[in-house]
Tab-separated table of C-alpha atoms (C1' of nucleotides) in Angstrom:
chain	number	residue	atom	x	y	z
N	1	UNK	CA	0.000	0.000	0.000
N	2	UNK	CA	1.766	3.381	-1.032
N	3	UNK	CA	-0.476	5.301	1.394
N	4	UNK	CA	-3.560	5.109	3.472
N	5	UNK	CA	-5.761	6.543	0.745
N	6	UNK	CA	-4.872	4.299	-2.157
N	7	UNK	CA	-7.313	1.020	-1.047
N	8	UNK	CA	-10.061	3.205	-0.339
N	9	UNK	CA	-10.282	4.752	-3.478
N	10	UNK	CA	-9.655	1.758	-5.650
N	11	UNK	CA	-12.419	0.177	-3.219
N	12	UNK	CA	-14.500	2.706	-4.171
N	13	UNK	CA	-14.211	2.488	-7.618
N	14	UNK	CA	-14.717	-1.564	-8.148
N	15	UNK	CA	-18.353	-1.394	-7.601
N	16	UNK	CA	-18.649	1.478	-10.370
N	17	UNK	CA	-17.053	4.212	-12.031
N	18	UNK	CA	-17.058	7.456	-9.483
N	19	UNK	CA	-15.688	10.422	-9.317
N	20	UNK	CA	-13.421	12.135	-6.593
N	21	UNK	CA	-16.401	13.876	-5.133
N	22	UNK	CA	-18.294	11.465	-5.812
N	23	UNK	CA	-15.377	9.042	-3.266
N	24	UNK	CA	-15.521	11.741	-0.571
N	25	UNK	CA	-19.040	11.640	-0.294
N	26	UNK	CA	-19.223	8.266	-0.311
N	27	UNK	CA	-16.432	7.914	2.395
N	28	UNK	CA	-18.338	10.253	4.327
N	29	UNK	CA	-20.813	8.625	4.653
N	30	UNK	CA	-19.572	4.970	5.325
N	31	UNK	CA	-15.700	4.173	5.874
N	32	UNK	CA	-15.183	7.797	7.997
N	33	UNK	CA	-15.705	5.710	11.024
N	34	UNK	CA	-12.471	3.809	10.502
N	35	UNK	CA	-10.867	4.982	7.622
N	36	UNK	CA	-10.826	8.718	6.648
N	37	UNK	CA	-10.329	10.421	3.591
N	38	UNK	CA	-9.795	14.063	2.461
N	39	UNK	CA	-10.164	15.879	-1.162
N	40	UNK	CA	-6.085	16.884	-0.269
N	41	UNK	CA	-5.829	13.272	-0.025
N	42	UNK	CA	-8.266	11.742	-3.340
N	43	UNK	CA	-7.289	14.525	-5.815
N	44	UNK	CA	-3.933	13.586	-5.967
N	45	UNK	CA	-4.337	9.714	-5.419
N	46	UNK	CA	-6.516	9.537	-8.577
N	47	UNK	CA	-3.943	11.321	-10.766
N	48	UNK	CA	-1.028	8.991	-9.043
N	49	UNK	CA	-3.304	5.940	-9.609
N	50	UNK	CA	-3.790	6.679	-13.161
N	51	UNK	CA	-0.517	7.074	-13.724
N	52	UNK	CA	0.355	3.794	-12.511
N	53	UNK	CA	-2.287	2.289	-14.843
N	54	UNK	CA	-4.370	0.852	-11.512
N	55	UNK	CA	-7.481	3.065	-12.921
N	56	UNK	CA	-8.342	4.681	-16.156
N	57	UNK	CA	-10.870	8.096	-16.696
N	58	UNK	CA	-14.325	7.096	-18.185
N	59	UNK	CA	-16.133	9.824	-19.181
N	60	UNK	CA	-15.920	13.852	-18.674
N	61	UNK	CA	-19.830	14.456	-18.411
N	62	UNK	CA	-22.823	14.444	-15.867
N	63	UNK	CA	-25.395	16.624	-17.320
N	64	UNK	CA	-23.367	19.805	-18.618
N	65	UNK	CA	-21.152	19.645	-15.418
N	66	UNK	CA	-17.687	19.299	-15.914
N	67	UNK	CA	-16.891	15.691	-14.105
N	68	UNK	CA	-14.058	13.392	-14.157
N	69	UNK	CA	-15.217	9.739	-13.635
N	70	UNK	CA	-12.801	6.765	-12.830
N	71	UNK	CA	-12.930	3.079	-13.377
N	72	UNK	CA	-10.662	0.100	-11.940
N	73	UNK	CA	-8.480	-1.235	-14.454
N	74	UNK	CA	-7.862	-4.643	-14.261
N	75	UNK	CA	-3.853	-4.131	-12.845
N	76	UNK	CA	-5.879	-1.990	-10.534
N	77	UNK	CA	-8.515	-4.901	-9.081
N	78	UNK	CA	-5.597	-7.165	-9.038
N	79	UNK	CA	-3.708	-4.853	-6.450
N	80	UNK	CA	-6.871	-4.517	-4.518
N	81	UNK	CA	-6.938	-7.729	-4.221
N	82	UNK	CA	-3.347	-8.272	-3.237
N	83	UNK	CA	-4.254	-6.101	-0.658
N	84	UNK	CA	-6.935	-7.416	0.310
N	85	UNK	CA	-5.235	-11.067	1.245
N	86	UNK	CA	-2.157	-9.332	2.609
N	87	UNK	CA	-0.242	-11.007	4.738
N	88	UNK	CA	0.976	-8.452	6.815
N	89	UNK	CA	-1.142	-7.356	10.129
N	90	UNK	CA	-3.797	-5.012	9.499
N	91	UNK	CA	-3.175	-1.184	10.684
N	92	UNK	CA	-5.210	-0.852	13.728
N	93	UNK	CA	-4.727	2.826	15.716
N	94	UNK	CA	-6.920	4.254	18.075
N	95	UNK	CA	-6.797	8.045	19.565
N	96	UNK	CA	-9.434	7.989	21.929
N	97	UNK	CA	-9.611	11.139	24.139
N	98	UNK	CA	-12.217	10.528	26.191
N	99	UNK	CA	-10.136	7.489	27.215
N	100	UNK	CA	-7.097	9.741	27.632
N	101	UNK	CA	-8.943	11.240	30.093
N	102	UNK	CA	-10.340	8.750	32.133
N	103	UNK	CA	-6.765	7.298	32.375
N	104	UNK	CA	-6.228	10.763	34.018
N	105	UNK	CA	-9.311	10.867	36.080
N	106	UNK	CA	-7.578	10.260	39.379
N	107	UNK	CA	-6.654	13.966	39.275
N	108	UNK	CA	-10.468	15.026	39.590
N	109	UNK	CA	-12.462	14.758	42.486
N	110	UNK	CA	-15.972	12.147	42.613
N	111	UNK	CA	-17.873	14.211	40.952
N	112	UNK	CA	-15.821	15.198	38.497
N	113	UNK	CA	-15.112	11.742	37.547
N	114	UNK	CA	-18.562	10.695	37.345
N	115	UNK	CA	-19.311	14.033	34.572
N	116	UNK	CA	-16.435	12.456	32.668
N	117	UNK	CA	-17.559	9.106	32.486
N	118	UNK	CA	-20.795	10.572	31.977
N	119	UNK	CA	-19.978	12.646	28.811
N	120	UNK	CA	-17.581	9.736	27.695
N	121	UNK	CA	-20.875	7.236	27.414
N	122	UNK	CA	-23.597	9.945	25.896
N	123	UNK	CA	-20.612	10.408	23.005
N	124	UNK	CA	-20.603	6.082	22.292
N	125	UNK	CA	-24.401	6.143	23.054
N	126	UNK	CA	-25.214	9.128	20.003
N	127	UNK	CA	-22.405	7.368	17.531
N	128	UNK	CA	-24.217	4.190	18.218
N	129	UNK	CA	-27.794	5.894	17.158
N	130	UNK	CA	-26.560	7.317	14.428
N	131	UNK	CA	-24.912	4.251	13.257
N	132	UNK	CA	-28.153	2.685	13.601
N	133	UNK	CA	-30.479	5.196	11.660
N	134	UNK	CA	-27.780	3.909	8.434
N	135	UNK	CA	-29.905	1.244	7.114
N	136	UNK	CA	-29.817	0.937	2.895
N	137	UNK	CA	-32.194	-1.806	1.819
N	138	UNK	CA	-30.091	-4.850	1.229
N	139	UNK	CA	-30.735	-5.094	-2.813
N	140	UNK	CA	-29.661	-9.012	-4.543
N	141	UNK	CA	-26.772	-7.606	-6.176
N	142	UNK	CA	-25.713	-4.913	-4.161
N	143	UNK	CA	-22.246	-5.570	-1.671
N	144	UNK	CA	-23.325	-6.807	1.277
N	145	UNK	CA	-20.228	-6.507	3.268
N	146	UNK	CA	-20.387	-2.678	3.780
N	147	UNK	CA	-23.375	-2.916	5.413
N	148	UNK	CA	-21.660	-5.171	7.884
N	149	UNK	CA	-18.866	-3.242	8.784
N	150	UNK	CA	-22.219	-0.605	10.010
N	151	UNK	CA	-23.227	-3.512	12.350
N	152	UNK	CA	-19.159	-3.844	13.934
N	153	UNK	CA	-19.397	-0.303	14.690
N	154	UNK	CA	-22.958	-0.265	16.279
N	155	UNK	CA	-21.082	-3.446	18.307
N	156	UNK	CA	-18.201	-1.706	18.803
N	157	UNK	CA	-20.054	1.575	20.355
N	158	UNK	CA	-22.500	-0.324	22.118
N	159	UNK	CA	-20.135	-2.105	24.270
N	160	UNK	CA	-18.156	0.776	25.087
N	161	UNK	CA	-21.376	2.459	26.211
N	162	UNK	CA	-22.209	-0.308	28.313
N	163	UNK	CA	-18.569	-0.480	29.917
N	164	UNK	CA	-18.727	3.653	30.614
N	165	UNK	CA	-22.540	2.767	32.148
N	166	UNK	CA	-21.065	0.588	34.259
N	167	UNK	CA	-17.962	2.469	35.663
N	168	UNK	CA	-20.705	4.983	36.474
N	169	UNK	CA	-22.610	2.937	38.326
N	170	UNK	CA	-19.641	2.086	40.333
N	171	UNK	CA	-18.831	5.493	40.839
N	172	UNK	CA	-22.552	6.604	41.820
N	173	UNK	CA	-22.708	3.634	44.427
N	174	UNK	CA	-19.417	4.853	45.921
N	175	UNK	CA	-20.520	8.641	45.982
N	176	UNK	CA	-23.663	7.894	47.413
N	177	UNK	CA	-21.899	4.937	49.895
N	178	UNK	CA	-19.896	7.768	51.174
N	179	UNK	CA	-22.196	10.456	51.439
N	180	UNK	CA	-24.097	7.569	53.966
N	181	UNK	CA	-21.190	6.679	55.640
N	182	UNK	CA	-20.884	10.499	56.649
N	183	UNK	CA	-24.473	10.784	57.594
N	184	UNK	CA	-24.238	8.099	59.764
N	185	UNK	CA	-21.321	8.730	61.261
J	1	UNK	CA	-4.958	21.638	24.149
J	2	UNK	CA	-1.563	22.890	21.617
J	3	UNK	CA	-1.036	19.663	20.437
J	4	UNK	CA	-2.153	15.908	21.135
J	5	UNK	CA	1.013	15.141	23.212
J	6	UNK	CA	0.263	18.001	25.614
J	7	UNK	CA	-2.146	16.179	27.616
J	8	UNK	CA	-0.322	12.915	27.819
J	9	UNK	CA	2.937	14.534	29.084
J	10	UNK	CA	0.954	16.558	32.054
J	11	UNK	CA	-0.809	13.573	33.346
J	12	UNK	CA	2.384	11.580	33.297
J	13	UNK	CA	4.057	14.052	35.565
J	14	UNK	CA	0.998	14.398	37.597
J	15	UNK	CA	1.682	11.824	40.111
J	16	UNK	CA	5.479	12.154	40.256
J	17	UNK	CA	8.657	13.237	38.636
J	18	UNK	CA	9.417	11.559	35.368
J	19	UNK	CA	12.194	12.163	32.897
J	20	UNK	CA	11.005	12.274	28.836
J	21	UNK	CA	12.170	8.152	28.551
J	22	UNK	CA	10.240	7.234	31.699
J	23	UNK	CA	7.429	8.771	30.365
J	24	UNK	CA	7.701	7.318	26.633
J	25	UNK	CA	8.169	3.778	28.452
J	26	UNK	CA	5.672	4.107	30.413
J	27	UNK	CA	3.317	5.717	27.675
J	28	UNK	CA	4.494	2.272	25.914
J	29	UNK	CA	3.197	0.040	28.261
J	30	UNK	CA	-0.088	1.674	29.051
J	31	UNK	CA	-2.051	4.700	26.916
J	32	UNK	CA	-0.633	3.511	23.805
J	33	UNK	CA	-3.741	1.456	22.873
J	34	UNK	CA	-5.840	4.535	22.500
J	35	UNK	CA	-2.824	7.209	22.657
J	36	UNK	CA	0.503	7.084	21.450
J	37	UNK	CA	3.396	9.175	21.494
J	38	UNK	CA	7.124	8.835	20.287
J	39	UNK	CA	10.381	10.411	21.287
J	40	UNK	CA	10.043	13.323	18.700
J	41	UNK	CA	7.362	14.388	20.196
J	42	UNK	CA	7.985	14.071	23.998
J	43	UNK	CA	11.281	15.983	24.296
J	44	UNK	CA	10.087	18.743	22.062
J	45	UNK	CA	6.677	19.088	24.322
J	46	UNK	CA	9.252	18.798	27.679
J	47	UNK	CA	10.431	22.298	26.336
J	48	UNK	CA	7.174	24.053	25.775
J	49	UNK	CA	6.166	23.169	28.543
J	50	UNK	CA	9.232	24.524	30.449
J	51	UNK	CA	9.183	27.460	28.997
J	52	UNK	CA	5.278	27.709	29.445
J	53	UNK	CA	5.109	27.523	33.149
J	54	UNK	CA	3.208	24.461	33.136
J	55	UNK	CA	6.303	22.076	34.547
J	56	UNK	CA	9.680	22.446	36.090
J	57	UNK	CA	13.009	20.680	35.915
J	58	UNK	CA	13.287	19.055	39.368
J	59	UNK	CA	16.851	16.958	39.496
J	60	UNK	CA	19.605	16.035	36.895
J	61	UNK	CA	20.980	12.650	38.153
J	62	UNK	CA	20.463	9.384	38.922
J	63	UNK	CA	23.127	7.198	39.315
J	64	UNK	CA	25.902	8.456	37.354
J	65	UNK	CA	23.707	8.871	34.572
J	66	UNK	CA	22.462	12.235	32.953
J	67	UNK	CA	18.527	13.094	33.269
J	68	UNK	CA	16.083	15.506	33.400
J	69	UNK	CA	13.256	15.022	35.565
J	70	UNK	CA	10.360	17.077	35.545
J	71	UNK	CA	7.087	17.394	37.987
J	72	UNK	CA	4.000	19.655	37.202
J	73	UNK	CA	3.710	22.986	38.415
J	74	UNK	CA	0.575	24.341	40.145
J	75	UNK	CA	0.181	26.179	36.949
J	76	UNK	CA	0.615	22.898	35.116
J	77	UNK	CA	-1.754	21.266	37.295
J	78	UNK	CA	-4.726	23.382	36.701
J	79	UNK	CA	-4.340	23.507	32.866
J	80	UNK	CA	-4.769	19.648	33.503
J	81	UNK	CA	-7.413	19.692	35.162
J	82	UNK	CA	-8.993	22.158	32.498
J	83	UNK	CA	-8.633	19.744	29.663
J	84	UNK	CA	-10.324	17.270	31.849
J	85	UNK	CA	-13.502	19.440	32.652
J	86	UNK	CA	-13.268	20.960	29.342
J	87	UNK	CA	-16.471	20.628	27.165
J	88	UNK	CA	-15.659	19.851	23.665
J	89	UNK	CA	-16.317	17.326	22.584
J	90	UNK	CA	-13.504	14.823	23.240
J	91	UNK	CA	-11.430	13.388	20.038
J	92	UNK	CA	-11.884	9.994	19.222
J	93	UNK	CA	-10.389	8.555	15.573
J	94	UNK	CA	-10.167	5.147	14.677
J	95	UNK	CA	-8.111	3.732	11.775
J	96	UNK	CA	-8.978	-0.140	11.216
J	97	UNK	CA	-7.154	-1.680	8.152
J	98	UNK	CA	-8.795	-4.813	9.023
J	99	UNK	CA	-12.524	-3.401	8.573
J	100	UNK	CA	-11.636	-1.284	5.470
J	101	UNK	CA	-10.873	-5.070	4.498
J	102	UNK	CA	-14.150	-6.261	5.414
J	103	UNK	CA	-15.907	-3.084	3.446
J	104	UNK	CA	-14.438	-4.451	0.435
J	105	UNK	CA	-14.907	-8.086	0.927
J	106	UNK	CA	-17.169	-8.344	-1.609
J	107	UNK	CA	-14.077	-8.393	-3.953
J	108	UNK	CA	-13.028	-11.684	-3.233
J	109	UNK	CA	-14.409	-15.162	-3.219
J	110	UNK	CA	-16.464	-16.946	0.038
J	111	UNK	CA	-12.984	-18.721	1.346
J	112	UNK	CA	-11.033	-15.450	1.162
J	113	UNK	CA	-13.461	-13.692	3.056
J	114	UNK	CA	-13.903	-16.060	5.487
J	115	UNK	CA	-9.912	-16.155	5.682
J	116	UNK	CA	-10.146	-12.197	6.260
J	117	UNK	CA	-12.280	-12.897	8.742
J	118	UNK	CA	-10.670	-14.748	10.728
J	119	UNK	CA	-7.301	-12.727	10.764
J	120	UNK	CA	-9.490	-10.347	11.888
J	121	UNK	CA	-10.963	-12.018	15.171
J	122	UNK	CA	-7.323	-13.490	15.476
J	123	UNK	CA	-5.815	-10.581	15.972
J	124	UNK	CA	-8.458	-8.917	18.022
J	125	UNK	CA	-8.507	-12.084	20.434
J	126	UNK	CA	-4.433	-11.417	20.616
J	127	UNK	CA	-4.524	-8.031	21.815
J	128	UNK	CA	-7.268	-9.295	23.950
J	129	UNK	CA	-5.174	-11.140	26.006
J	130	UNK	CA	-2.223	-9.126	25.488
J	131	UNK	CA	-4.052	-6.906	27.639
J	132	UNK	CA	-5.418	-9.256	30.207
J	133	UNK	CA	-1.605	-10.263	31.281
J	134	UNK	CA	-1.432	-6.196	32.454
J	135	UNK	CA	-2.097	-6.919	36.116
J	136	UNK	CA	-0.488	-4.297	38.099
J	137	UNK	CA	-1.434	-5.195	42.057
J	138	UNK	CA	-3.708	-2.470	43.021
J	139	UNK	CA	-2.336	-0.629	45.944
J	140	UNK	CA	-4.491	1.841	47.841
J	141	UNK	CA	-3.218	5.132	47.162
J	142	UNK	CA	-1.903	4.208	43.761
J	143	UNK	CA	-4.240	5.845	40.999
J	144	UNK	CA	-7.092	3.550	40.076
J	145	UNK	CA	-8.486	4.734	36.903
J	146	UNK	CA	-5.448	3.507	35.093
J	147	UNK	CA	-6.680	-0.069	35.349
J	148	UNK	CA	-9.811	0.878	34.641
J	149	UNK	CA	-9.167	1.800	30.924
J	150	UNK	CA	-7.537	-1.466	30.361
J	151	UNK	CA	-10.531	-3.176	31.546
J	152	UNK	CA	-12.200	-0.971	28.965
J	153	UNK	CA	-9.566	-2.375	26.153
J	154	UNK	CA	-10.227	-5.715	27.217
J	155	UNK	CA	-13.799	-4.919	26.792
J	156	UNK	CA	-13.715	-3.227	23.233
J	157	UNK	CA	-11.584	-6.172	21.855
J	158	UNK	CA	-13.675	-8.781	23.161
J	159	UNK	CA	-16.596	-7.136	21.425
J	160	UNK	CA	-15.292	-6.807	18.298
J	161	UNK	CA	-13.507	-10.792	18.889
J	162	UNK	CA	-16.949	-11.967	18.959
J	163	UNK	CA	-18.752	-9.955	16.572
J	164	UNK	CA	-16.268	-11.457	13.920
J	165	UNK	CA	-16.679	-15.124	15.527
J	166	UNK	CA	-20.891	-14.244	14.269
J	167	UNK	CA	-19.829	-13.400	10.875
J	168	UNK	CA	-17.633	-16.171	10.307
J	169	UNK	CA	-20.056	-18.519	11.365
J	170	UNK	CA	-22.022	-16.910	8.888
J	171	UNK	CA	-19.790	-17.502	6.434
J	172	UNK	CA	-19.188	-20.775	7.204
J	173	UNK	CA	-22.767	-21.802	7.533
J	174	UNK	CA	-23.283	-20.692	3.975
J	175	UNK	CA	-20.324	-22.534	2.758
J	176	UNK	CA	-21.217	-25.693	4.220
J	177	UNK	CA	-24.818	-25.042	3.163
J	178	UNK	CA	-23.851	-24.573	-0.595
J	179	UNK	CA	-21.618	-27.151	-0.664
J	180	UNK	CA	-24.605	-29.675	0.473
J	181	UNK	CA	-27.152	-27.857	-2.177
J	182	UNK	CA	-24.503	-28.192	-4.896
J	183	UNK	CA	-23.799	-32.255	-3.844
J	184	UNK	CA	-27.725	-32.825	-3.074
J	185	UNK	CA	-28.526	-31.668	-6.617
F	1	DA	C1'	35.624	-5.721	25.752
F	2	DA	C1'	31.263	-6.419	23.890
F	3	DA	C1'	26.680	-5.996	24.267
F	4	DC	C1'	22.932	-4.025	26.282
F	5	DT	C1'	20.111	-0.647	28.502
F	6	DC	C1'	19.440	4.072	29.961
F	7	DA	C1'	18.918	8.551	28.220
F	8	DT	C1'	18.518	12.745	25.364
F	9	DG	C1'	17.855	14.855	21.354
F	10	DT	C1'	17.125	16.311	16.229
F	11	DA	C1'	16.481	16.301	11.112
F	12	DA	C1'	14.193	14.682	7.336
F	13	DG	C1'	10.371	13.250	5.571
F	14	DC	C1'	5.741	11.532	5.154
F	15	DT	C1'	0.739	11.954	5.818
F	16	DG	C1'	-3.046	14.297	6.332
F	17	DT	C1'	-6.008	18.509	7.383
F	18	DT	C1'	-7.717	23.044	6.479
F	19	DA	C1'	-8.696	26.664	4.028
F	20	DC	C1'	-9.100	28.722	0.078
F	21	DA	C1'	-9.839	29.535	-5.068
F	22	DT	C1'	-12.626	28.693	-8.899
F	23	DG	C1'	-16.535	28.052	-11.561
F	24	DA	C1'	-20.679	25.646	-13.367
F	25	DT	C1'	-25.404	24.156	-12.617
F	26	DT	C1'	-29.680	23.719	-10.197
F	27	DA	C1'	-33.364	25.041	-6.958
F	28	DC	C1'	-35.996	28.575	-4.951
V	1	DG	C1'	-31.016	36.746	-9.136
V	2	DT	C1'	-29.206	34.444	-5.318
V	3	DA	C1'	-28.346	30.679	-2.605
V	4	DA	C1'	-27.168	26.026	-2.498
V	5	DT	C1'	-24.996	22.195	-4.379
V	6	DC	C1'	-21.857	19.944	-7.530
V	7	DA	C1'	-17.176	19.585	-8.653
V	8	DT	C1'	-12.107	20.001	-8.957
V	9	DG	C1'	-8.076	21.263	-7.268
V	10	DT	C1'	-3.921	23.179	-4.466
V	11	DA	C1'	-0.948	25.503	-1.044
V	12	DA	C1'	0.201	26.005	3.498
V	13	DC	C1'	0.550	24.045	7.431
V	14	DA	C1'	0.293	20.869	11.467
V	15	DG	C1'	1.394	16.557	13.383
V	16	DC	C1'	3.786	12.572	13.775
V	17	DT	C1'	7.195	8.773	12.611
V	18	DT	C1'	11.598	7.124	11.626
V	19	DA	C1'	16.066	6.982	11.720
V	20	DC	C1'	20.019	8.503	13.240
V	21	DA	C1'	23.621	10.606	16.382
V	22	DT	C1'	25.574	10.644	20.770
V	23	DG	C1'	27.224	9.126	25.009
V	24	DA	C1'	27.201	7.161	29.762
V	25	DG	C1'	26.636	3.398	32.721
V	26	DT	C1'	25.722	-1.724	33.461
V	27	DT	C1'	25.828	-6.485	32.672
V	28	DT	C1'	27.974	-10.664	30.815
DNA sequence: AAACTCATGTAAGCTGTTACATGATTAC
DNA sequence: GTAATCATGTAACAGCTTACATGAGTTT
């Protein structure tokens, strides 16, 4: 892979011909949630790509809009599928703030704590809605994996928002333990 | 925050002194699942810092051997807790070769997928208990939350283990199902 | 004395984001 | 006619990784 944007825009383009815009959009609104991409990024790609004969300009037309539409060559499907069956262990990197700060949270008092942990679970709680309101109609024909890869993230999300629910639990049932404890004492 | 390392090099010096390797090794061993930082950014951030206000050399030795501890100032200390309470939303970016994979599995055949597939859940099931082996005794007085967001990476990767087990059982189902149709007929 | 670990630091380079420029077409 | 959307592109910058340089102390 010559960088991170080169399997996601020959992905993109096996199904059928797109343009760049048409890639970001599409990106947008499907592989953002684990693999970004930016017009600084898919502009260039596509011209490197063609170079290297992986994908080949269709047509220059969309109603009188000036439009630059690419296809997969075949050299081009072959390297997506190299890629594909790689041997060599998937890319996986996660920069997760919210866990950033929990790993910190000892620096905050109860309350505090229990606002962060809070916060952290509404965040995996709307993702996972959102996730869930994605929902093409699974056409005979159509990919099916893509849909899928919806279904890891609603897993994904949903578990995390379980684990934060949890921790909070934990931390109400000590807040309100001690508050008792002082009472009573 | 300035930049991502900022918050990772406070916290670290929160509880005690730490020179810019003991932080990196310890950065290593624990936030590195959902927060990593390297050498070219820690020294460089030990500086800003400095010359912000927000942390202070404390000693140069140990042993014989050169090194520059640091500890947080008060100053350093608040802008902590700031990020912590702060109410942006917190960052949180994923980048998962191994489900870009899956989003284009439709490229390849049913035993290629299901081979995907089961890197996949390999891999997360590794991590999985790559994690489970970090068992630091918990000591009163020692920070808590620490071991808390492993529990949450032990969580996450168990999740996503057994969300791939479903879809390669799936896959495997369907196999083994078209396999019989094609011998039964 | 060789090898290893501790320890600090930087330069080059790669990747990716953001913001902007440009202009055509369509919807209101 | 004006606002929104479609569409392509780039330049500047920010952020991070990698590799290297350097040297002291420690272990075998």
């Amino acid at each position: 892979m010559l960088t991170g944007v080169t399997p996601v825009v020959l992905g993109m383009l096996r199904s059928k011909p797109r343009s760049g815009y048409d890639i970001k959009t599409f990106v947008d609104r499907s592989t953002r949630f684990f693999w970004a991409a930016s017009y600084g990024q898919i502009y260039p790609e596509l011209r490197r790509l063609t170079k290297a004969g992986l994908i080949e300009t269709v047509s220059r037309a969309r109603g009188g809009r000036r439009r630059a539409e690419y296809r997969l060559t075949s050299k081009g499907e072959e390297t997506l599928r190299e890629w594909l069956l790689a041997d060599e262990p998937a890319l996986h990197e996660l920069r997760d703030e919210g866990m950033l700060k929990l790993f910190f949270a000892d620096a905050v008092g109860p309350d505090d704590q229990l606002a962060l942990v809070r916060k952290a679970r509404l965040r995996h709680e709307t993702t996972l809605e959102r996730l869930k309101t994605v929902n093409p109609p699974p056409r005979p024909g159509r990919p099916r994996f893509p849909l899928l890869t919806r279904d890891a993230g609603v897993a994904m999300h949903d578990a995390m928002a379980k684990w934060y629910a949890g921790v909070e639990q934990m931390l109400v049932a000590e807040i309100e333990g001690g508050d008792d404890v002082r009472v009573a004492s």
